[in-house]
Short mmCIF file of C-alpha atoms in Angstrom, two decimals:
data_model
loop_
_atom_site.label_atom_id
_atom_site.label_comp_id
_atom_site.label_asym_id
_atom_site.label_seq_id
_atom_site.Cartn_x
_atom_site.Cartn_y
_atom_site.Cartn_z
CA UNK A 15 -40.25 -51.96 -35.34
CA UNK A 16 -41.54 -52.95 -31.82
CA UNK A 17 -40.42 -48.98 -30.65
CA UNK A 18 -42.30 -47.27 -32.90
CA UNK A 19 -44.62 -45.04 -31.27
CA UNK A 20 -48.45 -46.67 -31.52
CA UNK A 21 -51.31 -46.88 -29.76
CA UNK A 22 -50.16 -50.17 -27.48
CA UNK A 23 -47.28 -48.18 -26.30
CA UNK A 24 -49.46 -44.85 -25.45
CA UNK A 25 -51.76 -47.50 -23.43
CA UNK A 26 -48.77 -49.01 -21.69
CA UNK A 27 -47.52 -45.36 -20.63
CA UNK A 28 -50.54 -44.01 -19.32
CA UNK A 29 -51.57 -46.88 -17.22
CA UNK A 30 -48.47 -47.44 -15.83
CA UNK A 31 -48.88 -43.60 -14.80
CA UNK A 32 -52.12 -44.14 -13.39
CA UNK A 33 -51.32 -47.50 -11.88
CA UNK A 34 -47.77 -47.84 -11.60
CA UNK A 35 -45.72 -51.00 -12.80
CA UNK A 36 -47.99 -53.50 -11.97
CA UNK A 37 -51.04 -51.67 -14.31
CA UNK A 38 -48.31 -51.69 -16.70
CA UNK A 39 -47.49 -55.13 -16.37
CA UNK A 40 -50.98 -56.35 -16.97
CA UNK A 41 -51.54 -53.97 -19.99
CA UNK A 42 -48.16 -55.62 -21.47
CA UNK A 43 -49.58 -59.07 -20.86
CA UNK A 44 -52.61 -58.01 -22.96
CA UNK A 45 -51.17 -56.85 -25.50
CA UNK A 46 -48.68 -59.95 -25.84
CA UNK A 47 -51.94 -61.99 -25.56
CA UNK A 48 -53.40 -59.97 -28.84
CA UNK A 49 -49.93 -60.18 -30.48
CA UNK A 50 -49.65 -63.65 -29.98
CA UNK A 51 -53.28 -63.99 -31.20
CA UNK A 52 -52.25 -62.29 -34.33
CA UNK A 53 -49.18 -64.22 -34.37
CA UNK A 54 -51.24 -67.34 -34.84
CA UNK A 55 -53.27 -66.08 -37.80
CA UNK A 56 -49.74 -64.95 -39.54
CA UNK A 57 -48.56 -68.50 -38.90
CA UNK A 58 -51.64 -70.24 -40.05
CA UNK A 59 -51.71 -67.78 -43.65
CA UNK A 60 -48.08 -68.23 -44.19
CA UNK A 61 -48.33 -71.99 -44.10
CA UNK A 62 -51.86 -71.12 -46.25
CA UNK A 63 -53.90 -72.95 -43.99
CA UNK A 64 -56.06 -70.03 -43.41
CA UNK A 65 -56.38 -67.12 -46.21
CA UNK A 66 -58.29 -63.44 -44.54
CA UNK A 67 -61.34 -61.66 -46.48
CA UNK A 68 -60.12 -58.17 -46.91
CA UNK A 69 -64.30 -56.76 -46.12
CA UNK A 70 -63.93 -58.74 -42.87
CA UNK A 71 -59.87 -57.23 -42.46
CA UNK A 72 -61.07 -53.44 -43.30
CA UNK A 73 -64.28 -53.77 -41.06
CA UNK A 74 -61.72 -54.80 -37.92
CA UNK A 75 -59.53 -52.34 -38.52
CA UNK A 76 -62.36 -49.39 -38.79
CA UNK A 77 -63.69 -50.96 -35.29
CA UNK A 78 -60.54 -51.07 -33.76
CA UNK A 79 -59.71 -47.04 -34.95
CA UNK A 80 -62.57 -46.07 -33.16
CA UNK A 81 -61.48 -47.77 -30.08
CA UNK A 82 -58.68 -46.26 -30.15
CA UNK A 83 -59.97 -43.00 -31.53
CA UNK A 84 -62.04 -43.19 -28.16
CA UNK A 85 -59.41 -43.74 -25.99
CA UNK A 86 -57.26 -40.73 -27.30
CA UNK A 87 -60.64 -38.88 -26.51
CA UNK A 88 -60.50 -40.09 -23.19
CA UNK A 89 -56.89 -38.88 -22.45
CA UNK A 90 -58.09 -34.93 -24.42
CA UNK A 91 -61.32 -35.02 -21.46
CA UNK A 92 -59.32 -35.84 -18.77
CA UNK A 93 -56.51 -33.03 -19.21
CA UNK A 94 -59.01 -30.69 -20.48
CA UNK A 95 -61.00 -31.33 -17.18
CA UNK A 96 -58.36 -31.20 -14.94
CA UNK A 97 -57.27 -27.68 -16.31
CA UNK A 98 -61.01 -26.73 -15.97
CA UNK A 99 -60.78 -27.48 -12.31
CA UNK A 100 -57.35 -26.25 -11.90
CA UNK A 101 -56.23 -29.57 -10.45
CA UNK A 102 -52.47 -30.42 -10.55
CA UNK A 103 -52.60 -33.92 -10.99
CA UNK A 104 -54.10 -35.55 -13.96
CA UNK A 105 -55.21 -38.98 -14.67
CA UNK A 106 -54.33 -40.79 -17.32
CA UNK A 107 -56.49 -43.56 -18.69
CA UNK A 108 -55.81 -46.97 -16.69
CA UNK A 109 -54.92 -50.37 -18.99
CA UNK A 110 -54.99 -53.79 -17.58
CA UNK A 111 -55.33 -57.12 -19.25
CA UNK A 112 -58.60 -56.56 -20.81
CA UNK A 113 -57.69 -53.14 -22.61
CA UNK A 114 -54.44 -53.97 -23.50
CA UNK A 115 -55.52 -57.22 -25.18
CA UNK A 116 -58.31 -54.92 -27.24
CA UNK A 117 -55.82 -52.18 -28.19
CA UNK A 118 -53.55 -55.24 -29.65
CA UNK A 119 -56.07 -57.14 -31.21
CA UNK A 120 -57.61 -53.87 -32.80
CA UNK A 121 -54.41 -53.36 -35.00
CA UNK A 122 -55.02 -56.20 -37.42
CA UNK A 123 -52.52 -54.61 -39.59
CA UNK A 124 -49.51 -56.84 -37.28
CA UNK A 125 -51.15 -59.69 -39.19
CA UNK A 126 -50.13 -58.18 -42.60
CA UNK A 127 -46.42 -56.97 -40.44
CA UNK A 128 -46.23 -60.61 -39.26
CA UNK A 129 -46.96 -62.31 -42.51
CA UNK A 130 -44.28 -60.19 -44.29
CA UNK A 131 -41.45 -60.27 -41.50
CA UNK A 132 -41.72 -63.71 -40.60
CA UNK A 133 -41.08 -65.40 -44.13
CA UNK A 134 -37.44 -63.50 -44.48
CA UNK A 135 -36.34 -65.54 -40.92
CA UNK A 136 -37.78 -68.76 -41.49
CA UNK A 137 -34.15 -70.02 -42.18
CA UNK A 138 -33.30 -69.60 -39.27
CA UNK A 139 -33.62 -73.51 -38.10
CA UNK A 140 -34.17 -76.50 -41.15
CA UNK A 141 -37.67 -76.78 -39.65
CA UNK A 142 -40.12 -74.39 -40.18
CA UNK A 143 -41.72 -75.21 -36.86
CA UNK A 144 -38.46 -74.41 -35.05
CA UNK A 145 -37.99 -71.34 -37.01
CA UNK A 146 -41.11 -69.70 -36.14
CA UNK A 147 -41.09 -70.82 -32.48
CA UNK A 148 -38.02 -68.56 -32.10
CA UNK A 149 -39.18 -66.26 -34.08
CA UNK A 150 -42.05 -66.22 -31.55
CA UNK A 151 -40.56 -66.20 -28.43
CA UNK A 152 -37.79 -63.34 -29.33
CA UNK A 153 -40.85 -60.88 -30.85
CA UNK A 154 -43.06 -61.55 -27.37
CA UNK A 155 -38.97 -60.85 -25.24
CA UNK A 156 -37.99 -57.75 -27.21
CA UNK A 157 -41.96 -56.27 -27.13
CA UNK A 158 -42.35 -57.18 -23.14
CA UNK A 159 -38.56 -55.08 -22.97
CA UNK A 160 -39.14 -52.51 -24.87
CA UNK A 161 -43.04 -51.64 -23.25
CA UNK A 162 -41.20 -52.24 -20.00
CA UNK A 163 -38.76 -49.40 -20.84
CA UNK A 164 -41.32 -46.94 -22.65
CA UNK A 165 -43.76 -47.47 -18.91
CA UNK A 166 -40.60 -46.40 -16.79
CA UNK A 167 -39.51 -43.68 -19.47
CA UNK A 168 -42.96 -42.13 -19.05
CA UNK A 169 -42.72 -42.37 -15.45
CA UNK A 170 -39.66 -40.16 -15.66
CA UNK A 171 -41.55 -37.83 -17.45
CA UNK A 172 -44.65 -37.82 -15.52
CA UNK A 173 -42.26 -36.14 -12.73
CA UNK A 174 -41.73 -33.16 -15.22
CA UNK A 175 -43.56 -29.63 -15.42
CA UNK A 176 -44.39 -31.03 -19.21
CA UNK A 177 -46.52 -33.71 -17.76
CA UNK A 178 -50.20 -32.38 -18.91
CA UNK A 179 -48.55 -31.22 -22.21
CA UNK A 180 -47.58 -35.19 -23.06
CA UNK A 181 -50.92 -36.46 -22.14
CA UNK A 182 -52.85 -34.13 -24.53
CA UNK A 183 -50.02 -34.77 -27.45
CA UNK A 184 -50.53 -38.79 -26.54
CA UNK A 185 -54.07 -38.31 -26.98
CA UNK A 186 -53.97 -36.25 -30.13
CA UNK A 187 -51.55 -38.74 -31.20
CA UNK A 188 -54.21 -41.70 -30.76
CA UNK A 189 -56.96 -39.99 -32.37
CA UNK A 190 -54.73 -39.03 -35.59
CA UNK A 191 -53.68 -42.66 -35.75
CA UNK A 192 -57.31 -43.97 -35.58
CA UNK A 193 -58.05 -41.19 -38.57
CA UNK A 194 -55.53 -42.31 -40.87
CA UNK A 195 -56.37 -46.34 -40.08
CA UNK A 196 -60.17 -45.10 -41.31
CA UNK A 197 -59.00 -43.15 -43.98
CA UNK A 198 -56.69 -45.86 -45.32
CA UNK A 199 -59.65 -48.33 -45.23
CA UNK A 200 -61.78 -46.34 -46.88
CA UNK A 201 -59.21 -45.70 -49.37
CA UNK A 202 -58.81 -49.15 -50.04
CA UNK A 203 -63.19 -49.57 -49.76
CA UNK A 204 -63.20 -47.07 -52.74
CA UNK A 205 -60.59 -48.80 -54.80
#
């Protein structure tokens, strides 16, 4: 689940193109911060000490599609004005803390993924506590790993002739991902 392609991971990429490993690093650390944010809420419904309003759920969720909507945007002006100006090298949107913690916590949908997966491994200790603390600890390991691998496999690619080609499909990519999360709400609005 934590490699499937998403907006964190498109973040992660492209700064650590623009800023190298330690851009990366910090975008990863946001994004943990958001996902252990998130974490917290999925913890605190599945023990039913706190319950979410689906208006205030959909209305986060629109927000955070247009964020990301905007940075797929971003991505699309930059290649498009680099081949304007017939410049080889193109630069991809930078992360760092801040953004990465905004791309995380704008996919509240991890609080609906972390309420469902969490309940089928809380046996894994006799107290619930326990349980969840690995459970914790293991999701924030494997996603730090596997953004740590998807920033150097992008680096490899960056190298390539293909390079300008992957930015404008990661953009596109982001702003069809932000369409669908508005669509769905509004889907769920109409219902």
């Amino acid at each position: 689940m934590i490699a499937t392609p998403g907006p964190v991971m498109i973040l992660v990429a492209s700064a650590g193109l623009k800023g190298g490993y330690v851009s990366a690093l910090k975008t990863i650390l946001g994004t943990n911060l958001a996902s252990l944010l998130l974490i917290a809420i999925s913890i605190l419904i599945i023990k039913g000490i706190f319950d979410v309003n689906e208006w205030l759920f959909i209305g986060i969720k629109i927000i955070g599609c247009f964020y990301i909507a905007y940075l797929g945007f971003e991505i699309l002006k930059e290649v498009h004005q680099t081949k304007e100006q017939k410049v080889q090298a193109i630069s991809p949107i930078s992360g760092g803390l801040k953004k990465g913690f905004l791309v995380g916590i704008s996919n509240p949908k991890d609080i609906i993924f972390f309420s469902s997966f969490f309940p089928q491994f809380i046996g894994v200790h006799t107290n619930i506590n326990i349980s969840l603390s690995i459970l914790v600890l293991a999701w924030i390991i494997l996603d730090f790993l596997t953004l740590s691998f998807v920033y150097l496999g992008f680096n490899k690619l960056a190298q390539s002739q293909y390079y300008s080609k992957i930015l404008t499909l990661c953009g596109w990519f982001l702003v069809i991902i932000a369409i669908y999360g508005v669509y769905s709400s509004v889907a769920v609005l109409i219902n």
